[in-house]
Amino acid sequence: MKINEKLKRASLEAEITEYNKIPDDSEIDWEPSKEFNEKSEVLLQSVQAPKRRFLTPARVAVCASIAVAAAILAVGHIASPNGLFGESVYYSESVTSESSPALEEVYPKYIPDGYVLSDKEFSVNGSTRLEYTNGNSKIVFYSYPAKKIDYSQFDDVIGVFETSENIFMNATNFAPVETPEFLANNSIAWNNGSETFVVLNNADVSVDELLKIAQSVEENETD
Amino acid sequence: MFYCAFEILKDSYSAEDAVHEAFIAVSRNLSKLSSADSPETAAYCCRAAKTRALNILEMKKRELEHGRPLDENEDILFEESEFERICALSDTERIARCINRLPQIYREVIVLKYLDDMSVARISKALGRNRETVKKQLLRARGMLKKMLEEETL
C-alpha cells in the first residue's frame, strides 16, 4: 500500500474514532439561539433551491431537455400526441438503411462506430428525436426549437437537476451533464441560440465521443 | 457538529457560526457523501465543523496578535524519507492512534492533507492560517508522528 493511501486510511480511522467519542445528542446541553434558527431556515431554503436564481433561459432549456430526453431514453418512447408537449404532434418514420437527404440536415455527421440509426421521430413544432443502436445500447439525439418551449412545465423535473453541480456551459456552450444513472450514463447538451440539442447514451460512450457528435451537428448547422 | 465546534471555540455563539459555515460546506459536497447514516459521513460533518471552528479561532487569535503568523520562526529538522520508512513499517491502526494523539493544530492539518487530499494552499484557506505556517505545521506533524510511531515500535 502506498504511504499516502495508508495515511488516508489511518486519518479516516482516526476521524471515526474521534467521532465515536462524541456524546449522544441528549447529553449535549445546547439550546440553539434564535439567531441560529433563523439563519438555519435561510440556509435550508437556499440548499433546497440552490441554483434557481442563477438559471438563465438557455440553462433552463438545457436542464429541461436533459430531463425530457433522459425520460425518453429510459422509457424508450417519445411523448405521445397528448403527452409532455401537449399540442405537439409526433410522427415516426420506419428506418431504412438509407436516410433521406432532407433528414441529413439535422443528423449528427458523426456517430461512434457500430451504431446505426434505428428510430427517428419528428414533431410539428420542429422537435427531432433520433435513436441509434449497436444492438446492446442506445445513443439518443434530441433537438427542439428552444423558443417554442414553455419552460415552466418542467419545473418539477428541473428541480432534480438543480442538485447537480455538473451543469455548466463552457466556452463552446457544450454542457456535459450528470444524469441519474438509471436514466443514462454520459450526456451532453447545448444551445446554439435558436435550438437546444441533447445527446444521451445508456452505454459507455465517453464524453469525448459525445462532444464529437455535438461538434458534427454544429458543423452541419454552419454548413 | 455543534459539540465539535464548541469543544474548540468554547463559545456557543461562535460555535453556532461555525456550524452554519460547516453546513454550507457540507451542502456543497453532498454528491461526494455516501449514505447519510454512515460513520464516514458523520465524521465528515464533524470535521467540517471543526475546520470552520479552527478557522474562526485562528481569526480571533490574529486579531489578538495583530496578524503575526503562528510558528513563523520555528526551525524544523526533519527527514521525509524516515517518516515514509516508519509509516511503511506501521499498520493503519497504529498510525490512526498516533494521529489522534497529535495536538489539535497538527492533527487537523494531517487529516486535511491526507484524508481530504488538500494542498497546502487549500488547507491554509480552510483553516485561515498563513501558508508558510501550514507547511511548517505539516512538517512538524509528520515529525511528531514519526517519533510516536518509533516509540510505539520500540
Short mmCIF file of C-alpha atoms in Angstrom, two decimals:
data_model
loop_
_atom_site.label_atom_id
_atom_site.label_comp_id
_atom_site.label_asym_id
_atom_site.label_seq_id
_atom_site.Cartn_x
_atom_site.Cartn_y
_atom_site.Cartn_z
CA MET A 1 0.00 0.00 0.00
CA LYS A 2 1.33 3.44 -0.87
CA ILE A 3 2.25 5.72 2.02
CA ASN A 4 -0.33 8.36 1.13
CA GLU A 5 -3.06 5.73 0.84
CA LYS A 6 -2.08 4.28 4.20
CA LEU A 7 -2.12 7.74 5.78
CA LYS A 8 -5.51 8.43 4.19
CA ARG A 9 -6.98 5.26 5.73
CA ALA A 10 -5.33 5.98 9.04
CA SER A 11 -6.75 9.53 9.00
CA LEU A 12 -10.23 8.18 8.32
CA GLU A 13 -9.89 5.67 11.16
CA ALA A 14 -8.69 8.47 13.42
CA GLU A 15 -11.67 10.65 12.46
CA ILE A 16 -14.17 7.87 13.08
CA THR A 17 -12.57 7.11 16.45
CA GLU A 18 -12.88 10.78 17.36
CA TYR A 19 -16.48 10.88 16.16
CA ASN A 20 -17.33 7.88 18.34
CA LYS A 21 -16.19 9.83 21.38
CA ILE A 22 -18.85 12.48 20.83
CA PRO A 23 -21.61 12.15 23.41
CA ASP A 24 -25.15 11.37 22.44
CA ASP A 25 -27.31 14.34 21.38
CA SER A 26 -29.33 14.02 24.57
CA GLU A 27 -26.19 14.53 26.63
CA ILE A 28 -25.19 17.74 24.86
CA ASP A 29 -26.50 20.77 26.65
CA TRP A 30 -27.26 23.18 23.84
CA GLU A 31 -30.32 25.25 23.17
CA PRO A 32 -29.97 26.77 19.68
CA SER A 33 -30.23 30.54 19.77
CA LYS A 34 -32.99 32.40 17.96
CA GLU A 35 -30.42 33.80 15.50
CA PHE A 36 -29.15 30.30 14.80
CA ASN A 37 -32.62 29.01 14.00
CA GLU A 38 -33.41 31.97 11.77
CA LYS A 39 -30.18 31.64 9.84
CA SER A 40 -30.69 27.88 9.54
CA GLU A 41 -34.07 28.47 7.93
CA VAL A 42 -32.46 30.70 5.30
CA LEU A 43 -29.67 28.21 4.68
CA LEU A 44 -32.07 25.31 4.32
CA GLN A 45 -34.12 27.23 1.79
CA SER A 46 -31.03 28.10 -0.20
CA VAL A 47 -29.93 24.46 -0.24
CA GLN A 48 -33.35 23.23 -1.30
CA ALA A 49 -33.30 25.60 -4.31
CA PRO A 50 -29.61 26.29 -4.79
CA LYS A 51 -29.34 27.35 -8.40
CA ARG A 52 -32.76 28.52 -9.46
CA ARG A 53 -31.99 32.21 -9.32
CA PHE A 54 -28.89 31.67 -11.43
CA LEU A 55 -30.66 29.74 -14.16
CA THR A 56 -30.60 31.52 -17.47
CA PRO A 57 -33.21 30.62 -20.09
CA ALA A 58 -30.54 28.72 -22.02
CA ARG A 59 -29.57 26.76 -18.95
CA VAL A 60 -33.19 26.06 -18.15
CA ALA A 61 -33.58 24.79 -21.68
CA VAL A 62 -30.63 22.50 -21.25
CA CYS A 63 -31.96 21.15 -17.96
CA ALA A 64 -35.41 20.68 -19.36
CA SER A 65 -34.22 18.96 -22.46
CA ILE A 66 -31.97 16.67 -20.47
CA ALA A 67 -34.90 15.74 -18.30
CA VAL A 68 -37.16 15.10 -21.24
CA ALA A 69 -34.59 13.25 -23.27
CA ALA A 70 -33.49 11.17 -20.31
CA ALA A 71 -37.07 10.17 -19.70
CA ILE A 72 -37.39 9.29 -23.35
CA LEU A 73 -34.29 7.14 -23.21
CA ALA A 74 -35.46 5.41 -20.08
CA VAL A 75 -38.95 4.74 -21.28
CA GLY A 76 -37.87 4.09 -24.81
CA HIS A 77 -40.74 6.05 -26.27
CA ILE A 78 -41.22 9.67 -27.16
CA ALA A 79 -44.02 11.79 -25.78
CA SER A 80 -47.33 10.81 -27.20
CA PRO A 81 -49.55 13.33 -29.03
CA ASN A 82 -51.22 14.06 -25.72
CA GLY A 83 -48.05 13.72 -23.73
CA LEU A 84 -45.47 16.08 -22.41
CA PHE A 85 -45.71 18.66 -25.12
CA GLY A 86 -49.50 18.87 -25.19
CA GLU A 87 -50.18 20.41 -28.56
CA SER A 88 -47.19 18.75 -30.22
CA VAL A 89 -47.89 16.04 -32.72
CA TYR A 90 -45.21 13.49 -33.38
CA TYR A 91 -44.87 11.11 -36.22
CA SER A 92 -42.40 8.32 -36.66
CA GLU A 93 -40.75 7.02 -39.76
CA SER A 94 -39.65 3.50 -40.22
CA VAL A 95 -35.96 3.48 -40.76
CA THR A 96 -34.31 2.08 -43.79
CA SER A 97 -30.62 1.70 -44.32
CA GLU A 98 -30.55 4.90 -46.35
CA SER A 99 -31.63 8.14 -44.76
CA SER A 100 -33.38 10.76 -46.85
CA PRO A 101 -31.33 13.80 -47.91
CA ALA A 102 -33.71 16.19 -46.15
CA LEU A 103 -33.24 14.46 -42.86
CA GLU A 104 -29.46 14.60 -43.10
CA GLU A 105 -29.68 18.30 -42.41
CA VAL A 106 -30.48 17.62 -38.78
CA TYR A 107 -28.42 14.49 -38.32
CA PRO A 108 -25.13 14.44 -36.49
CA LYS A 109 -22.46 13.78 -39.09
CA TYR A 110 -20.51 11.73 -36.62
CA ILE A 111 -21.76 8.69 -34.72
CA PRO A 112 -19.39 6.22 -33.00
CA ASP A 113 -18.54 3.04 -34.88
CA GLY A 114 -21.07 0.24 -34.65
CA TYR A 115 -24.11 2.43 -34.08
CA VAL A 116 -26.85 2.64 -36.72
CA LEU A 117 -29.97 4.75 -36.87
CA SER A 118 -32.83 2.67 -35.55
CA ASP A 119 -35.61 5.15 -34.96
CA LYS A 120 -36.48 8.73 -35.84
CA GLU A 121 -39.38 10.86 -34.76
CA PHE A 122 -40.34 14.43 -35.59
CA SER A 123 -42.94 16.79 -34.25
CA VAL A 124 -44.73 19.61 -35.96
CA ASN A 125 -43.11 22.07 -33.57
CA GLY A 126 -39.72 21.15 -35.04
CA SER A 127 -38.53 18.73 -32.38
CA THR A 128 -36.48 15.77 -33.53
CA ARG A 129 -35.53 12.55 -31.84
CA LEU A 130 -33.06 10.16 -33.43
CA GLU A 131 -32.13 6.87 -31.88
CA TYR A 132 -29.01 4.94 -32.74
CA THR A 133 -28.24 1.45 -31.53
CA ASN A 134 -25.46 -1.08 -31.76
CA GLY A 135 -27.73 -3.90 -30.68
CA ASN A 136 -26.85 -3.61 -26.99
CA SER A 137 -27.10 0.05 -26.16
CA LYS A 138 -28.51 3.29 -27.47
CA ILE A 139 -27.45 6.81 -28.27
CA VAL A 140 -30.33 9.25 -28.45
CA PHE A 141 -30.04 12.58 -30.21
CA TYR A 142 -32.71 15.09 -29.42
CA SER A 143 -33.28 18.64 -30.64
CA TYR A 144 -36.01 21.19 -30.37
CA PRO A 145 -36.50 24.89 -31.06
CA ALA A 146 -35.82 26.35 -27.62
CA LYS A 147 -38.02 29.39 -28.12
CA LYS A 148 -41.15 27.32 -28.51
CA ILE A 149 -40.94 25.55 -25.18
CA ASP A 150 -42.81 26.70 -22.10
CA TYR A 151 -40.12 26.04 -19.53
CA SER A 152 -42.44 26.34 -16.56
CA GLN A 153 -43.91 22.95 -17.37
CA PHE A 154 -40.56 21.39 -16.50
CA ASP A 155 -40.23 22.94 -13.06
CA ASP A 156 -40.60 19.67 -11.23
CA VAL A 157 -38.14 17.87 -13.45
CA ILE A 158 -35.62 20.70 -13.45
CA GLY A 159 -35.59 20.52 -9.67
CA VAL A 160 -33.94 17.15 -9.96
CA PHE A 161 -31.08 18.58 -11.96
CA GLU A 162 -30.56 21.58 -9.76
CA THR A 163 -28.97 19.29 -7.24
CA SER A 164 -26.22 18.50 -9.72
CA GLU A 165 -23.02 20.54 -9.59
CA ASN A 166 -22.09 19.37 -13.04
CA ILE A 167 -24.41 21.51 -15.11
CA PHE A 168 -22.26 24.13 -16.73
CA MET A 169 -21.68 25.77 -20.05
CA ASN A 170 -18.13 26.15 -21.18
CA ALA A 171 -16.75 28.46 -23.85
CA THR A 172 -18.18 26.38 -26.66
CA ASN A 173 -21.53 26.12 -24.94
CA PHE A 174 -21.37 22.35 -24.57
CA ALA A 175 -22.58 21.14 -21.25
CA PRO A 176 -21.66 17.67 -20.05
CA VAL A 177 -24.43 16.85 -17.63
CA GLU A 178 -24.58 14.25 -14.93
CA THR A 179 -27.81 12.36 -15.33
CA PRO A 180 -29.19 9.87 -12.86
CA GLU A 181 -27.53 6.51 -13.51
CA PHE A 182 -30.77 4.71 -14.13
CA LEU A 183 -31.58 7.13 -16.96
CA ALA A 184 -28.33 7.38 -18.82
CA ASN A 185 -24.58 7.36 -18.44
CA ASN A 186 -22.92 10.34 -20.03
CA SER A 187 -24.92 13.05 -21.69
CA ILE A 188 -24.25 16.37 -23.30
CA ALA A 189 -26.47 19.31 -24.05
CA TRP A 190 -26.01 22.62 -25.75
CA ASN A 191 -27.93 25.54 -27.10
CA ASN A 192 -26.88 27.43 -30.20
CA GLY A 193 -29.21 30.34 -29.69
CA SER A 194 -32.18 29.00 -31.57
CA GLU A 195 -32.21 25.30 -30.80
CA THR A 196 -31.37 23.08 -27.88
CA PHE A 197 -29.67 19.75 -28.50
CA VAL A 198 -29.17 16.78 -26.22
CA VAL A 199 -27.20 13.61 -26.79
CA LEU A 200 -27.66 10.80 -24.29
CA ASN A 201 -26.41 7.28 -24.10
CA ASN A 202 -27.09 4.32 -21.86
CA ALA A 203 -23.75 2.69 -22.53
CA ASP A 204 -20.13 3.61 -22.05
CA VAL A 205 -19.82 6.20 -24.78
CA SER A 206 -17.31 8.72 -23.47
CA VAL A 207 -17.94 12.43 -23.12
CA ASP A 208 -15.25 12.96 -25.77
CA GLU A 209 -17.27 10.87 -28.21
CA LEU A 210 -20.41 12.79 -27.31
CA LEU A 211 -18.54 16.03 -27.93
CA LYS A 212 -17.58 14.77 -31.38
CA ILE A 213 -21.24 14.08 -32.10
CA ALA A 214 -22.13 17.54 -30.84
CA GLN A 215 -19.45 19.21 -32.91
CA SER A 216 -20.60 17.36 -36.01
CA VAL A 217 -24.10 18.73 -35.52
CA GLU A 218 -22.74 22.22 -35.15
CA GLU A 219 -20.75 21.74 -38.36
CA ASN A 220 -23.98 20.75 -40.04
CA GLU A 221 -25.67 23.85 -38.73
CA THR A 222 -22.95 26.14 -40.04
CA ASP A 223 -22.54 24.41 -43.43
CA MET B 1 -21.43 19.46 14.74
CA PHE B 2 -22.15 21.99 17.47
CA TYR B 3 -20.34 19.86 20.02
CA CYS B 4 -17.25 19.61 17.82
CA ALA B 5 -17.18 23.35 17.20
CA PHE B 6 -17.85 24.21 20.84
CA GLU B 7 -15.02 21.98 22.02
CA ILE B 8 -12.66 24.21 20.07
CA LEU B 9 -14.21 27.62 20.49
CA LYS B 10 -15.71 27.34 23.99
CA ASP B 11 -18.26 29.94 22.98
CA SER B 12 -21.74 28.96 21.86
CA TYR B 13 -22.30 31.92 19.50
CA SER B 14 -19.04 31.36 17.66
CA ALA B 15 -19.76 27.62 17.61
CA GLU B 16 -23.13 28.28 16.01
CA ASP B 17 -21.41 30.38 13.34
CA ALA B 18 -19.03 27.50 12.72
CA VAL B 19 -21.96 25.09 12.39
CA HIS B 20 -23.59 27.34 9.80
CA GLU B 21 -20.40 27.64 7.80
CA ALA B 22 -19.88 23.89 8.01
CA PHE B 23 -23.45 23.34 6.94
CA ILE B 24 -22.80 25.36 3.78
CA ALA B 25 -19.58 23.44 3.10
CA VAL B 26 -21.34 20.10 3.57
CA SER B 27 -24.28 21.09 1.38
CA ARG B 28 -21.85 21.93 -1.43
CA ASN B 29 -20.36 18.48 -1.22
CA LEU B 30 -23.47 16.36 -0.84
CA SER B 31 -22.70 14.48 -4.03
CA LYS B 32 -19.41 13.27 -2.53
CA LEU B 33 -21.05 11.76 0.51
CA SER B 34 -22.16 8.17 0.73
CA SER B 35 -25.20 7.32 2.81
CA ALA B 36 -26.40 9.86 5.36
CA ASP B 37 -26.10 7.42 8.24
CA SER B 38 -22.58 6.17 7.57
CA PRO B 39 -19.80 6.83 10.11
CA GLU B 40 -17.75 8.37 7.29
CA THR B 41 -20.47 10.97 6.64
CA ALA B 42 -20.85 11.71 10.34
CA ALA B 43 -17.10 12.07 10.69
CA TYR B 44 -17.03 14.32 7.64
CA CYS B 45 -19.70 16.61 9.12
CA CYS B 46 -17.79 16.82 12.39
CA ARG B 47 -14.58 17.54 10.55
CA ALA B 48 -16.30 20.31 8.59
CA ALA B 49 -17.48 21.86 11.86
CA LYS B 50 -14.03 21.52 13.42
CA THR B 51 -12.32 23.03 10.40
CA ARG B 52 -14.64 26.04 10.44
CA ALA B 53 -14.20 26.37 14.19
CA LEU B 54 -10.42 26.33 13.84
CA ASN B 55 -10.69 28.95 11.13
CA ILE B 56 -12.75 31.18 13.41
CA LEU B 57 -10.32 30.53 16.26
CA GLU B 58 -7.43 31.49 14.02
CA MET B 59 -9.11 34.75 13.08
CA LYS B 60 -9.66 35.54 16.74
CA LYS B 61 -6.01 34.82 17.52
CA ARG B 62 -4.86 37.01 14.70
CA GLU B 63 -6.97 39.83 15.97
CA LEU B 64 -5.23 39.48 19.30
CA GLU B 65 -1.77 39.02 17.88
CA HIS B 66 -2.00 41.74 15.21
CA GLY B 67 -1.63 39.40 12.30
CA ARG B 68 1.56 37.63 13.35
CA PRO B 69 1.52 34.17 11.76
CA LEU B 70 1.96 31.26 14.13
CA ASP B 71 5.18 29.30 14.40
CA GLU B 72 6.88 31.63 11.96
CA ASN B 73 10.35 31.40 13.40
CA GLU B 74 10.38 27.80 14.43
CA ASP B 75 13.05 25.60 12.90
CA ILE B 76 12.14 22.21 11.63
CA LEU B 77 14.66 19.50 11.20
CA PHE B 78 13.03 16.54 9.60
CA GLU B 79 13.86 13.66 7.32
CA GLU B 80 10.95 12.93 4.98
CA SER B 81 12.32 9.54 3.93
CA GLU B 82 12.49 8.46 7.58
CA PHE B 83 8.83 9.31 8.01
CA GLU B 84 7.91 7.23 4.97
CA ARG B 85 10.02 4.36 6.20
CA ILE B 86 8.37 4.23 9.61
CA CYS B 87 4.89 4.59 8.06
CA ALA B 88 5.61 1.69 5.76
CA LEU B 89 6.51 -0.44 8.78
CA SER B 90 3.40 0.54 10.77
CA ASP B 91 -0.17 -0.63 10.29
CA THR B 92 -3.01 1.86 9.73
CA GLU B 93 -4.47 1.26 13.18
CA ARG B 94 -1.26 2.32 14.85
CA ILE B 95 -0.91 5.37 12.62
CA ALA B 96 -4.54 6.33 13.36
CA ARG B 97 -3.87 6.05 17.09
CA CYS B 98 -0.83 8.31 16.77
CA ILE B 99 -2.75 10.82 14.64
CA ASN B 100 -5.29 11.11 17.44
CA ARG B 101 -2.51 11.77 19.94
CA LEU B 102 -1.25 14.76 17.98
CA PRO B 103 -2.05 18.24 19.33
CA GLN B 104 -5.15 19.50 17.55
CA ILE B 105 -3.48 22.10 15.33
CA TYR B 106 -1.21 19.41 13.90
CA ARG B 107 -3.84 16.70 13.79
CA GLU B 108 -6.13 18.84 11.63
CA VAL B 109 -3.51 19.61 9.00
CA ILE B 110 -2.64 15.91 8.74
CA VAL B 111 -6.30 14.93 8.30
CA LEU B 112 -6.97 17.66 5.76
CA LYS B 113 -3.80 16.78 3.87
CA TYR B 114 -4.22 13.02 3.72
CA LEU B 115 -7.93 12.34 4.14
CA ASP B 116 -9.22 15.26 2.08
CA ASP B 117 -6.22 15.40 -0.29
CA MET B 118 -5.96 19.13 0.25
CA SER B 119 -2.99 21.14 -0.96
CA VAL B 120 -1.12 23.44 1.43
CA ALA B 121 -2.90 26.38 -0.20
CA ARG B 122 -6.33 24.88 0.42
CA ILE B 123 -5.51 23.90 3.99
CA SER B 124 -4.24 27.40 4.54
CA LYS B 125 -7.53 28.82 3.27
CA ALA B 126 -9.70 26.32 5.17
CA LEU B 127 -8.01 26.93 8.48
CA GLY B 128 -7.33 30.62 7.96
CA ARG B 129 -3.63 30.10 8.55
CA ASN B 130 -0.64 31.51 6.78
CA ARG B 131 0.59 29.20 4.01
CA GLU B 132 4.11 29.00 5.41
CA THR B 133 2.67 28.21 8.80
CA VAL B 134 0.69 25.31 7.35
CA LYS B 135 3.79 24.00 5.59
CA LYS B 136 5.72 24.04 8.83
CA GLN B 137 2.84 22.54 10.82
CA LEU B 138 2.59 19.76 8.28
CA LEU B 139 6.29 19.06 8.56
CA ARG B 140 6.16 19.19 12.31
CA ALA B 141 3.08 16.93 12.41
CA ARG B 142 4.88 14.36 10.31
CA GLY B 143 7.90 14.66 12.57
CA MET B 144 5.76 14.09 15.65
CA LEU B 145 4.03 11.15 14.02
CA LYS B 146 7.36 9.65 13.13
CA LYS B 147 8.58 9.97 16.71
CA MET B 148 5.38 8.46 18.12
CA LEU B 149 5.47 5.57 15.67
CA GLU B 150 9.10 4.89 16.52
CA GLU B 151 8.29 4.88 20.22
CA GLU B 152 5.38 2.51 19.69
CA THR B 153 7.55 0.24 17.60
CA LEU B 154 10.15 0.07 20.35
#
